[in-house]
Coordinates of C-alpha atoms in Angstrom, one line a residue:
M1 CA 112.8 93.3 85.6
N2 CA 109.2 92.4 86.5
G3 CA 108.1 95.6 88.3
T4 CA 109.4 95.5 91.9
G5 CA 111.1 92.2 91.3
I6 CA 108.8 90.7 93.9
R7 CA 106.4 87.9 92.9
L8 CA 104.8 84.8 94.3
A9 CA 106.9 81.8 94.7
A10 CA 105.7 79.2 92.2
P11 CA 106.9 76.4 89.9
A12 CA 108.1 77.5 86.5
P13 CA 105.4 77.5 83.8
G14 CA 104.9 74.1 82.3
W15 CA 102.8 75.3 79.4
A16 CA 102.1 78.5 77.5
I17 CA 99.6 80.0 75.0
T18 CA 99.6 83.2 73.1
A19 CA 96.9 85.8 72.6
D20 CA 96.5 89.5 71.8
V21 CA 94.6 90.3 75.0
I22 CA 94.3 88.6 78.4
V23 CA 91.3 89.4 80.5
V24 CA 91.6 88.3 84.1
G25 CA 88.1 87.9 85.6
S26 CA 84.6 87.0 84.3
G27 CA 82.3 89.6 85.8
V28 CA 80.6 92.4 83.9
A29 CA 83.9 94.4 83.5
G30 CA 86.0 91.5 82.2
L31 CA 83.5 89.9 79.9
T32 CA 82.4 93.2 78.3
T33 CA 86.1 94.0 77.6
A34 CA 86.6 90.5 76.1
L35 CA 83.5 90.9 73.9
R36 CA 84.5 94.3 72.6
C37 CA 88.1 93.3 71.9
A38 CA 87.0 90.1 70.2
A39 CA 84.5 91.9 68.0
A40 CA 87.3 94.1 66.7
G41 CA 89.3 91.1 65.7
A42 CA 91.6 90.5 68.7
K43 CA 92.4 87.1 69.9
V44 CA 91.2 87.1 73.6
V45 CA 91.8 84.7 76.4
V46 CA 89.6 85.0 79.5
V47 CA 91.1 83.7 82.7
T48 CA 88.8 83.3 85.7
K49 CA 89.4 82.0 89.2
A50 CA 86.3 79.8 89.4
Q51 CA 83.6 79.0 86.9
M52 CA 82.7 81.7 84.4
D53 CA 79.6 82.8 86.2
N54 CA 81.0 82.6 89.8
G55 CA 82.4 86.2 90.2
S56 CA 81.0 89.2 92.2
T57 CA 78.7 90.3 89.4
R58 CA 76.5 87.2 89.9
W59 CA 75.8 88.3 93.5
A60 CA 74.7 91.9 92.7
Q61 CA 71.0 92.1 93.7
G62 CA 69.9 95.7 93.4
G63 CA 70.6 96.6 89.8
I64 CA 72.5 99.0 87.5
A65 CA 72.2 102.8 87.7
A66 CA 71.7 104.9 84.6
A67 CA 69.6 107.9 83.7
L68 CA 67.0 106.0 81.7
G69 CA 63.8 107.2 83.2
E70 CA 61.5 110.1 82.2
G71 CA 62.8 113.4 83.7
D72 CA 66.1 112.0 84.7
T73 CA 69.3 113.2 83.2
P74 CA 73.0 112.3 83.3
E75 CA 73.6 115.7 85.1
Q76 CA 71.4 114.6 87.9
H77 CA 73.1 111.2 88.1
L78 CA 76.4 113.1 88.2
D79 CA 75.3 115.3 91.1
D80 CA 74.2 112.3 93.2
T81 CA 77.5 110.5 92.5
L82 CA 79.6 113.5 93.4
V83 CA 77.7 114.0 96.7
A84 CA 78.2 110.3 97.6
G85 CA 81.9 110.6 96.8
V86 CA 82.4 113.3 99.4
G87 CA 84.7 115.6 97.5
L88 CA 87.0 112.9 96.1
C89 CA 85.3 111.9 92.8
D90 CA 87.1 112.8 89.6
E91 CA 84.4 114.8 87.8
P92 CA 85.6 113.9 84.2
A93 CA 85.5 110.2 85.1
V94 CA 82.0 110.6 86.6
R95 CA 80.9 112.6 83.6
A96 CA 82.1 109.8 81.3
L97 CA 80.2 107.3 83.5
V98 CA 76.9 109.0 83.5
T99 CA 76.8 110.2 79.9
E100 CA 78.0 107.0 78.3
G101 CA 76.1 104.9 80.9
P102 CA 72.6 104.8 79.3
G103 CA 74.0 103.7 75.9
A104 CA 76.2 101.1 77.6
V105 CA 73.1 99.6 79.3
R106 CA 71.2 99.5 76.0
R107 CA 74.2 97.7 74.4
L108 CA 74.1 95.3 77.3
I109 CA 70.4 94.7 76.5
S110 CA 71.3 94.1 72.9
T111 CA 73.8 91.5 74.0
G112 CA 71.0 89.6 75.6
A113 CA 70.4 90.9 79.2
R114 CA 66.7 90.9 80.1
F115 CA 65.7 93.6 82.6
D116 CA 62.3 93.7 84.4
T117 CA 59.8 95.7 82.4
S118 CA 56.2 97.0 82.9
N119 CA 53.5 94.7 81.7
E120 CA 51.5 97.8 80.6
T121 CA 54.1 99.9 78.8
G122 CA 57.0 97.6 78.2
E123 CA 59.3 100.2 79.7
I124 CA 62.2 99.2 82.0
L125 CA 61.1 99.2 85.6
L126 CA 63.3 101.5 87.7
T127 CA 63.7 101.7 91.5
R128 CA 65.6 103.9 93.9
E129 CA 68.6 103.1 96.2
G130 CA 70.6 105.1 98.7
G131 CA 71.9 108.4 97.6
H132 CA 69.8 108.6 94.4
H133 CA 67.2 111.3 94.1
R134 CA 65.5 109.6 91.1
R135 CA 64.3 106.1 90.3
R136 CA 67.2 105.1 88.0
I137 CA 68.1 101.5 89.1
A138 CA 67.2 98.9 86.4
H139 CA 66.8 95.4 87.8
A140 CA 66.3 91.9 86.6
G141 CA 64.5 88.9 88.1
G142 CA 63.4 91.2 90.9
D143 CA 66.6 91.0 92.9
A144 CA 68.7 88.9 90.7
T145 CA 70.2 91.5 88.4
G146 CA 73.8 90.3 88.6
A147 CA 72.9 86.8 87.8
E148 CA 71.0 87.9 84.7
I149 CA 73.8 90.1 83.5
S150 CA 76.3 87.3 84.1
R151 CA 74.2 84.8 82.2
A152 CA 73.8 87.1 79.2
L153 CA 77.6 87.9 79.0
V154 CA 78.7 84.4 79.6
D155 CA 76.4 83.2 76.8
A156 CA 77.7 85.9 74.5
V157 CA 81.3 85.0 75.2
R158 CA 80.6 81.3 74.5
D159 CA 78.7 82.2 71.3
A160 CA 81.6 84.4 70.2
G161 CA 84.0 81.4 70.6
I162 CA 86.3 83.3 73.0
E163 CA 88.9 81.1 74.7
T164 CA 88.4 80.7 78.4
V165 CA 90.6 79.2 81.2
E166 CA 88.5 78.5 84.2
N167 CA 89.6 77.5 87.8
A168 CA 92.8 79.5 87.3
L169 CA 94.4 81.8 89.8
V170 CA 96.5 84.5 88.2
L171 CA 99.9 84.8 89.8
D172 CA 102.1 87.6 88.4
L173 CA 102.6 89.9 85.4
L174 CA 105.2 89.0 82.8
T175 CA 107.1 91.9 81.1
D176 CA 109.5 92.4 78.3
E177 CA 112.9 94.0 78.4
A178 CA 111.4 97.5 78.1
G179 CA 109.2 96.8 81.2
R180 CA 106.0 96.6 79.1
T181 CA 103.3 94.0 79.8
A182 CA 103.9 90.7 78.0
G183 CA 101.5 88.3 79.7
V184 CA 100.8 86.6 83.0
T185 CA 101.6 83.4 84.9
L186 CA 98.7 81.5 86.3
H187 CA 97.8 78.3 88.1
V188 CA 95.0 76.1 86.9
M189 CA 93.4 74.2 89.8
G190 CA 93.3 70.7 88.5
E191 CA 90.4 71.3 86.0
G192 CA 90.1 71.4 82.3
Q193 CA 92.7 70.8 79.6
R194 CA 95.6 72.5 81.4
D195 CA 96.8 71.9 84.9
G196 CA 99.3 73.5 87.2
V197 CA 101.4 76.6 86.5
G198 CA 101.4 78.0 83.0
A199 CA 101.7 81.3 81.1
V200 CA 99.6 83.3 78.7
H201 CA 101.6 85.7 76.5
A202 CA 100.0 88.9 75.2
K203 CA 100.7 92.6 74.7
A204 CA 97.7 93.7 76.9
V205 CA 96.5 92.4 80.3
V206 CA 93.2 93.6 81.7
L207 CA 92.7 93.1 85.4
A208 CA 89.0 92.6 86.2
T209 CA 89.5 90.4 89.3
G210 CA 86.8 92.0 91.5
G211 CA 87.2 92.9 95.1
M212 CA 89.1 92.0 98.3
G213 CA 86.3 91.6 100.8
Q214 CA 87.8 88.4 102.1
V215 CA 90.4 90.5 103.9
F216 CA 87.6 90.9 106.6
S217 CA 85.9 88.2 108.6
A218 CA 82.4 89.0 107.4
T219 CA 81.7 90.2 103.8
T220 CA 79.2 90.0 101.0
N221 CA 82.0 89.0 98.6
P222 CA 82.4 85.5 97.3
A223 CA 85.3 83.3 98.6
V224 CA 87.4 84.1 95.5
S225 CA 87.6 87.8 96.4
T226 CA 91.1 87.8 97.9
G227 CA 92.6 90.9 96.3
D228 CA 94.6 89.0 93.8
G229 CA 94.5 91.7 91.1
V230 CA 95.5 94.5 93.5
A231 CA 98.4 92.4 94.8
L232 CA 99.6 91.4 91.3
A233 CA 99.5 95.1 90.3
L234 CA 101.5 96.2 93.3
R235 CA 104.2 93.5 92.7
A236 CA 104.3 94.6 89.0
G237 CA 105.1 98.2 90.1
A238 CA 101.6 99.8 89.6
E239 CA 100.2 102.4 91.8
V240 CA 97.2 101.8 94.1
S241 CA 94.9 104.7 95.2
D242 CA 92.4 105.3 98.0
L243 CA 92.3 101.7 99.3
E244 CA 91.3 103.0 102.7
F245 CA 87.7 103.6 101.4
V246 CA 86.1 100.2 101.9
Q247 CA 82.4 100.4 101.7
F248 CA 80.5 98.4 104.4
H249 CA 77.0 97.5 103.2
P250 CA 74.6 98.6 105.9
T251 CA 72.1 95.8 105.6
V252 CA 73.7 92.3 105.6
L253 CA 71.8 89.4 107.1
W254 CA 73.1 89.0 110.6
L255 CA 73.9 85.3 111.2
G256 CA 75.3 85.5 114.7
P257 CA 78.5 86.9 116.4
D258 CA 80.7 84.1 115.1
A259 CA 79.7 84.1 111.5
E260 CA 82.6 84.4 109.0
G261 CA 83.0 84.4 105.2
Q262 CA 80.4 85.4 102.7
Q263 CA 77.2 86.7 104.3
P264 CA 73.8 87.1 102.5
L265 CA 73.1 90.6 101.3
V266 CA 69.8 92.4 101.9
S267 CA 69.7 94.7 98.9
E268 CA 69.4 98.4 99.3
A269 CA 66.5 98.1 96.8
V270 CA 64.5 96.7 99.7
R271 CA 64.8 100.1 101.4
G272 CA 64.2 101.8 98.0
E273 CA 60.8 100.1 97.9
G274 CA 59.9 101.4 101.4
A275 CA 61.5 99.2 104.1
Y276 CA 62.8 101.0 107.1
L277 CA 65.4 100.5 109.8
V278 CA 64.4 100.0 113.5
D279 CA 66.0 99.0 116.7
A280 CA 64.8 96.3 119.0
E281 CA 62.2 98.7 120.4
G282 CA 60.8 99.4 116.9
V283 CA 62.2 102.9 116.8
R284 CA 63.2 104.3 113.4
F285 CA 66.6 105.8 114.1
M286 CA 67.6 107.1 110.6
T287 CA 64.8 109.7 110.5
G288 CA 66.4 113.1 111.3
Q289 CA 69.9 111.9 110.6
H290 CA 69.7 112.7 106.8
E291 CA 67.2 114.1 104.4
L292 CA 66.9 110.7 102.7
A293 CA 66.7 108.8 106.0
E294 CA 67.1 105.0 105.2
L295 CA 68.1 106.0 101.6
A296 CA 71.0 108.2 102.6
P297 CA 74.4 107.2 101.1
R298 CA 75.7 103.9 102.4
D299 CA 78.4 105.3 104.6
I300 CA 75.8 107.4 106.5
V301 CA 73.4 104.4 106.9
A302 CA 76.2 102.1 108.0
K303 CA 77.4 104.7 110.6
G304 CA 73.8 105.2 111.7
I305 CA 73.4 101.5 112.3
T306 CA 76.7 101.2 114.1
R307 CA 76.0 104.1 116.3
R308 CA 72.6 102.7 117.3
M309 CA 74.2 99.4 118.0
Q310 CA 76.7 101.1 120.3
E311 CA 74.1 103.2 122.1
T312 CA 71.8 100.2 122.8
G313 CA 74.5 97.5 123.2
A314 CA 72.9 95.5 120.5
E315 CA 74.7 93.2 118.0
H316 CA 72.4 94.1 115.1
M317 CA 69.5 96.3 114.1
F318 CA 66.4 95.3 112.1
L319 CA 65.0 96.0 108.6
D320 CA 61.3 96.0 108.7
A321 CA 59.4 95.3 105.4
R322 CA 56.5 93.3 106.8
H323 CA 54.1 95.9 105.1
F324 CA 55.3 94.6 101.7
G325 CA 53.1 91.5 102.0
A326 CA 53.7 88.0 100.8
T327 CA 53.1 88.8 97.1
M328 CA 55.5 91.7 96.8
W329 CA 58.2 89.7 98.6
A330 CA 57.8 86.7 96.3
E331 CA 57.7 88.8 93.1
R332 CA 60.1 91.6 93.8
F333 CA 62.7 90.0 96.1
P334 CA 62.5 86.2 95.7
T335 CA 66.3 85.7 96.2
I336 CA 66.4 87.7 99.4
L337 CA 63.2 86.0 100.6
A338 CA 64.7 82.5 100.0
A339 CA 68.0 83.5 101.7
C340 CA 66.2 84.8 104.8
R341 CA 63.9 81.8 105.1
S342 CA 66.9 79.4 104.7
H343 CA 68.3 80.9 107.9
G344 CA 65.0 80.7 109.8
I345 CA 63.7 84.3 109.2
D346 CA 60.5 85.1 107.4
P347 CA 60.5 88.8 106.3
V348 CA 56.8 88.6 105.5
T349 CA 56.0 88.2 109.2
E350 CA 59.1 89.5 111.1
P351 CA 61.8 92.2 110.8
I352 CA 65.2 91.1 109.4
P353 CA 68.2 91.2 111.7
V354 CA 70.9 93.2 109.8
A355 CA 74.4 94.6 110.5
P356 CA 77.1 96.2 108.3
A357 CA 79.7 93.9 106.5
A358 CA 82.5 94.6 104.1
H359 CA 81.1 95.0 100.6
Y360 CA 83.0 97.1 98.1
A361 CA 86.5 98.6 97.6
S362 CA 86.0 102.1 96.3
G363 CA 89.8 102.4 95.7
G364 CA 92.1 100.0 93.8
V365 CA 94.7 100.0 91.0
R366 CA 94.9 103.6 89.8
T367 CA 93.9 104.1 86.2
D368 CA 93.3 107.0 83.8
L369 CA 90.1 107.5 81.7
R370 CA 91.2 104.7 79.3
G371 CA 91.7 102.2 82.1
R372 CA 95.5 102.3 81.8
T373 CA 97.6 101.7 84.9
T374 CA 101.1 103.1 85.6
V375 CA 102.5 99.9 84.0
P376 CA 102.4 100.1 80.1
G377 CA 100.0 97.5 78.7
L378 CA 98.4 96.7 82.1
Y379 CA 94.8 97.8 82.4
A380 CA 92.3 97.6 85.3
C381 CA 88.5 97.7 85.3
G382 CA 85.7 97.1 87.7
E383 CA 86.1 96.8 91.5
V384 CA 89.9 96.1 91.2
A385 CA 90.4 99.5 89.6
C386 CA 90.3 103.1 91.0
T387 CA 89.1 105.2 88.1
G388 CA 88.2 108.2 90.3
V389 CA 84.4 107.5 89.8
H390 CA 83.6 106.5 93.4
G391 CA 85.7 108.9 95.4
A392 CA 85.3 108.2 99.1
N393 CA 82.1 106.2 98.8
R394 CA 80.5 104.4 95.9
L395 CA 77.0 105.5 95.0
A396 CA 74.7 102.5 95.0
S397 CA 74.5 100.5 91.8
N398 CA 77.2 102.5 90.1
S399 CA 79.6 99.6 90.1
L400 CA 78.0 97.5 87.3
L401 CA 77.7 100.7 85.2
E402 CA 81.4 101.5 85.8
G403 CA 82.3 98.0 84.7
L404 CA 80.4 98.5 81.4
V405 CA 81.5 102.0 80.6
F406 CA 85.2 101.6 81.3
A407 CA 85.4 98.1 79.7
E408 CA 84.3 99.7 76.5
R409 CA 87.0 102.4 76.9
I410 CA 89.7 99.9 77.6
A411 CA 88.8 97.9 74.5
A412 CA 88.9 101.0 72.4
D413 CA 92.4 101.8 73.7
I414 CA 93.8 98.3 73.2
I415 CA 92.5 98.0 69.7
A416 CA 93.9 101.4 68.8
D417 CA 97.3 100.6 70.2
P418 CA 99.7 99.4 67.4
T419 CA 102.4 98.2 69.9
A420 CA 103.6 94.8 69.0
P421 CA 103.9 92.2 71.8
G422 CA 107.3 91.9 73.4
V423 CA 109.2 88.8 74.3
P424 CA 108.6 88.0 78.0
V425 CA 111.7 88.1 80.2
V426 CA 112.2 84.9 82.1
P427 CA 112.1 85.9 85.7
A428 CA 114.6 84.6 88.2
P429 CA 113.4 82.2 90.9
A430 CA 111.3 84.1 93.5
R431 CA 113.0 84.8 96.9
T432 CA 109.9 86.1 98.7
P433 CA 108.1 84.0 101.3
L434 CA 104.6 82.6 101.1
L435 CA 102.3 82.7 104.1
A436 CA 100.7 79.5 105.6
S437 CA 97.1 79.0 104.6
E438 CA 95.8 79.5 108.2
T439 CA 97.3 83.0 108.2
R440 CA 94.2 84.0 106.2
F441 CA 91.9 83.8 109.2
E442 CA 94.4 85.6 111.4
I443 CA 94.5 88.5 108.9
Q444 CA 90.7 88.6 108.7
R445 CA 90.5 88.9 112.5
I446 CA 93.1 91.6 112.6
M447 CA 91.4 93.6 109.9
T448 CA 87.9 93.3 111.4
A449 CA 89.1 94.4 114.8
G450 CA 91.4 97.2 113.7
A451 CA 90.2 98.5 110.3
G452 CA 86.5 97.7 110.1
V453 CA 83.6 100.2 110.2
L454 CA 85.0 102.0 113.2
R455 CA 88.7 103.0 113.1
S456 CA 91.0 104.9 115.3
A457 CA 94.7 105.7 115.6
A458 CA 95.0 103.0 118.2
S459 CA 93.1 100.3 116.4
L460 CA 94.9 101.0 113.1
A461 CA 98.3 101.0 114.9
G462 CA 97.5 97.6 116.4
A463 CA 96.5 96.2 113.1
A464 CA 99.6 97.6 111.4
T465 CA 101.9 96.1 114.1
A466 CA 100.2 92.7 113.8
L467 CA 100.2 92.6 110.0
E468 CA 103.9 93.7 109.9
G469 CA 104.7 91.0 112.5
I470 CA 103.2 88.3 110.2
H471 CA 105.1 89.7 107.2
T472 CA 108.4 90.2 109.0
A473 CA 108.3 86.7 110.5
S474 CA 107.9 85.1 107.1
V475 CA 110.7 87.1 105.7
D476 CA 113.0 86.2 108.6
D477 CA 112.2 82.5 108.3
L478 CA 113.0 82.5 104.6
E479 CA 116.3 84.4 105.1
R480 CA 117.4 82.5 108.2
D481 CA 116.3 78.9 107.5
G482 CA 115.1 79.0 103.9
K483 CA 111.6 78.1 105.2
T484 CA 108.4 79.2 103.5
A485 CA 104.9 77.7 103.0
E486 CA 104.5 75.4 100.0
P487 CA 103.2 77.1 96.9
C488 CA 99.5 76.3 96.4
V489 CA 96.2 78.3 96.0
E490 CA 95.7 78.7 99.7
T491 CA 99.2 80.1 100.4
W492 CA 99.1 82.4 97.4
E493 CA 95.7 83.8 98.5
A494 CA 96.9 84.3 102.1
S495 CA 100.0 86.2 100.7
N496 CA 97.8 88.4 98.5
L497 CA 95.5 89.1 101.4
S498 CA 98.5 90.1 103.6
L499 CA 99.7 92.6 101.0
V500 CA 96.4 94.3 100.4
A501 CA 95.7 94.4 104.1
R502 CA 99.0 96.2 104.8
V503 CA 98.2 98.7 102.0
L504 CA 94.7 99.4 103.3
V505 CA 95.9 99.9 106.9
A506 CA 98.8 102.1 105.8
A507 CA 96.4 104.4 103.9
A508 CA 93.8 104.4 106.7
R509 CA 96.5 105.4 109.3
R510 CA 97.7 108.3 107.0
R511 CA 94.1 109.7 106.5
E512 CA 93.5 111.5 109.8
E513 CA 89.9 112.5 109.2
T514 CA 86.4 110.9 108.7
R515 CA 85.3 111.0 105.0
G516 CA 82.9 108.7 103.2
C517 CA 83.2 105.1 104.2
H518 CA 86.5 105.8 106.1
W519 CA 85.4 106.6 109.7
R520 CA 88.0 107.6 112.3
E521 CA 86.5 107.8 115.8
D522 CA 89.5 109.9 116.9
R523 CA 89.1 112.2 113.9
P524 CA 85.3 112.4 113.5
D525 CA 85.3 115.5 111.3
R526 CA 85.9 115.9 107.6
D527 CA 89.0 118.0 106.9
D528 CA 88.9 119.4 103.4
D529 CA 91.9 121.7 103.9
R530 CA 94.3 118.9 104.7
W531 CA 92.6 115.7 103.4
R532 CA 90.7 116.6 100.2
R533 CA 93.5 114.6 98.6
H534 CA 94.2 111.1 97.3
L535 CA 96.6 108.6 98.8
I536 CA 98.9 106.7 96.4
V537 CA 100.7 103.6 97.5
R538 CA 103.5 101.7 95.8
L539 CA 105.3 98.5 96.7
T540 CA 109.1 99.0 96.8
P541 CA 111.6 96.4 95.6
H542 CA 112.5 95.9 99.3
G543 CA 108.9 94.9 100.1
T544 CA 108.1 98.1 102.0
L545 CA 105.2 100.4 101.2
A546 CA 105.7 103.9 99.8
V547 CA 102.7 106.2 100.6
H548 CA 102.3 109.7 99.3
T549 CA 99.5 112.2 99.3
T550 CA 98.5 114.1 96.1
D551 CA 98.6 117.9 96.1
T552 CA 95.0 118.4 95.1
A553 CA 91.7 116.5 94.9
D554 CA 92.1 116.1 91.2
F555 CA 92.6 112.5 90.2
P556 CA 96.1 112.4 88.8
P557 CA 96.3 111.1 85.2
V558 CA 98.4 107.9 84.8
R559 CA 100.3 109.3 81.8
S560 CA 100.5 112.8 80.3
D561 CA 99.1 111.5 77.0
A562 CA 95.8 110.4 78.5
A563 CA 93.0 111.5 76.3
P564 CA 90.1 113.7 77.4
S565 CA 86.9 112.0 78.6
D566 CA 85.1 112.5 75.3
G567 CA 88.0 111.5 73.1
L568 CA 87.3 107.8 72.9
P569 CA 84.9 106.0 70.5
V570 CA 81.8 104.3 71.9
N571 CA 81.2 100.7 71.0
P572 CA 77.9 99.2 69.9
P573 CA 76.4 95.9 70.9
V574 CA 78.4 92.7 70.2
T575 CA 76.5 89.7 69.1
A576 CA 77.3 86.3 67.8
E577 CA 76.8 87.6 64.3
T578 CA 79.4 90.3 64.6
P579 CA 82.1 89.4 62.1
R580 CA 85.6 88.9 63.5
G581 CA 88.0 91.4 62.2
T582 CA 85.5 94.3 62.3
T583 CA 87.2 97.5 63.3
L584 CA 86.0 99.8 66.1
A585 CA 85.6 102.5 63.5
A586 CA 83.2 100.3 61.6
L587 CA 81.3 99.4 64.8
K588 CA 80.3 103.0 65.7
E589 CA 76.6 103.5 66.3
P590 CA 74.7 105.4 63.6
S591 CA 73.9 109.0 64.5

C-alpha cells in the first residue's frame, strides 16, 4: 500500500528508468545532495519542475549565513537562531547547522561559487540581516547570491554527468511490499526526451522541492512553489510539522492592491546596510519596538509594518535608502535597483513602497538529523523539510545554509545504507478527485484573507470551512457522478495547494497563541506553558487530517535509531575531477 492509499489521479506510467537515488528539486539542497551522492558512486537522477536553475534558490538575494568573520563563532550564530525561533528550535539541529556551516560554505566555494570579496584583503565580504548580532551574511553579485549559487551547482552537476529530468512535476511516491520507498511517478511537461507520465525507480527519494508560497495571493516564491513535496509526503504517509509558521517577508515591493503571484523582494540586506522603515509622514516606527529596530527578526518587523498600516489606514509602508547614493545602489544592490526601476520607482531618489508577503515555510515534512522522514527511504531537505532548525521563525539567510548542511547529512546516510531497492508495488487506479485549475485562485484568496499575517479564530474558521467545502464538493462529485477534473499540471497543482492549505489552517487553528511568524489577534500573547510544543499532522486513508501536539518542545526524532548530531561524516568539496566510486570515508577532509 502506498502510504495512505491516496494519490493524484494520473495515467499509468508509460516509461521508467532506474537509479540509486532520486533527487526532486534543483535548488541548493537538491543539487548538493545529488553531487555528494554521485561523488560516492551512486547513480543519481535529478528531477526538477522547470529548468535546472529556476527554483527558489535562484531568487535568494541577501546571502548565506555562517560564522566566517573575525570574532564571530558558531555559538553566537546558535544564540541568534534560537532567539529567532522563539523557543521551538531543536538545539541539536541548530548546533549541527552552525558548527558544520562554515565548512559547508567553504566546500560550496570549492565547488565553484564566487562570493563578493574585499579588493584590499581578498576576504569574503559579510553583511548583517535581521536577528543577527554580527556581520555573517556572505553574498555574491551584490544582491544575486542565489543566482550565483545556482549557477555554480548547476555547472557542477552537468560537469559530473548527473542525469537530469527537467520540466517534470513529481506526482507520488512508489513503495515496495514492505512499505519502503521504491521511487516516484512524475509527469514530464512536453519537453526533452521523455514525455507524459513515467516512473523513476530507486531505493532513496530526496524531496528538495522548495516551498509552498503560491498558496497565498502574493508571495516572493516562484510560480512552481505549489507545495508539491509536502503534499506528496502527506499522501505517502509521512508526518508534517509546524506548518502554521509561514514567514512573511517584511519588505516586498508593493505593486498595488490587486497584485497577485510572485512579487519582487527587497532584501533584508538593504536594511542591513542602513536603510530604515518609515510611514507616509517619514516617521521611523520600528525604533523603540525592538533593540535592533529595522533589523529585528522578520516576524517582529512584519508585525511592526502591519500594525502601522492598520494605525494609519495605509496599504503599505516605505523603505528609505536614498542616503545610499547612486553608486552604492548600482554596486551593492543592482538586482533590486533594476526591479524597482522596472516598476517606475527609483530608490536612489525616492523611498520604496513595501508590504509583507508570504516568503518561507518554517515547517514542513518532519525529519531527523539525517534528513529521514517517517517513511523509510524518503528524505526531505531545504524548505520542504522541517528539521527543527527554524522553530517558529527562520533567522534570515539560514535557509541556504540549512540546504547545504542537511544535504551533506542526507548523502552520508544514503551512501551508508546497505538496503537493496525493493520492487515497486503497482498501485490501483486512484479514486480521489482532482480540483479544477481555477480553484488555485480561490484557495489563494481564502488563505490570504483567513491565514495571512493577521489571524484569528474567526478568520481561520472561515478559511477552514471554505477549504473543506472545496474538498468535500470534489469528493461528492466523484462519488456521485464519477466527475473530476482532467489530470494535468494545473489540476495536480491545485490539488496539492488544497491539501497543504488545509494542513496549514488546521495547525494554525490549533495553536491558540502568538509565537514567531504565527500571529493570532485573538491570542496576542505567547503561552509557553501550553504551546511550547510542536504540532504534527498526518493525512488519514479517509482523506481527513489527524493533528496532535507533542508533549514537550523537544523536536521528536523520526526513528529511535537516529544518530546524534555529531555522528555523521562531513563531506568535502565535489568537483568534476572527483572519481566516481569514491567512498565517503575516502572523501573525509584532512585534519
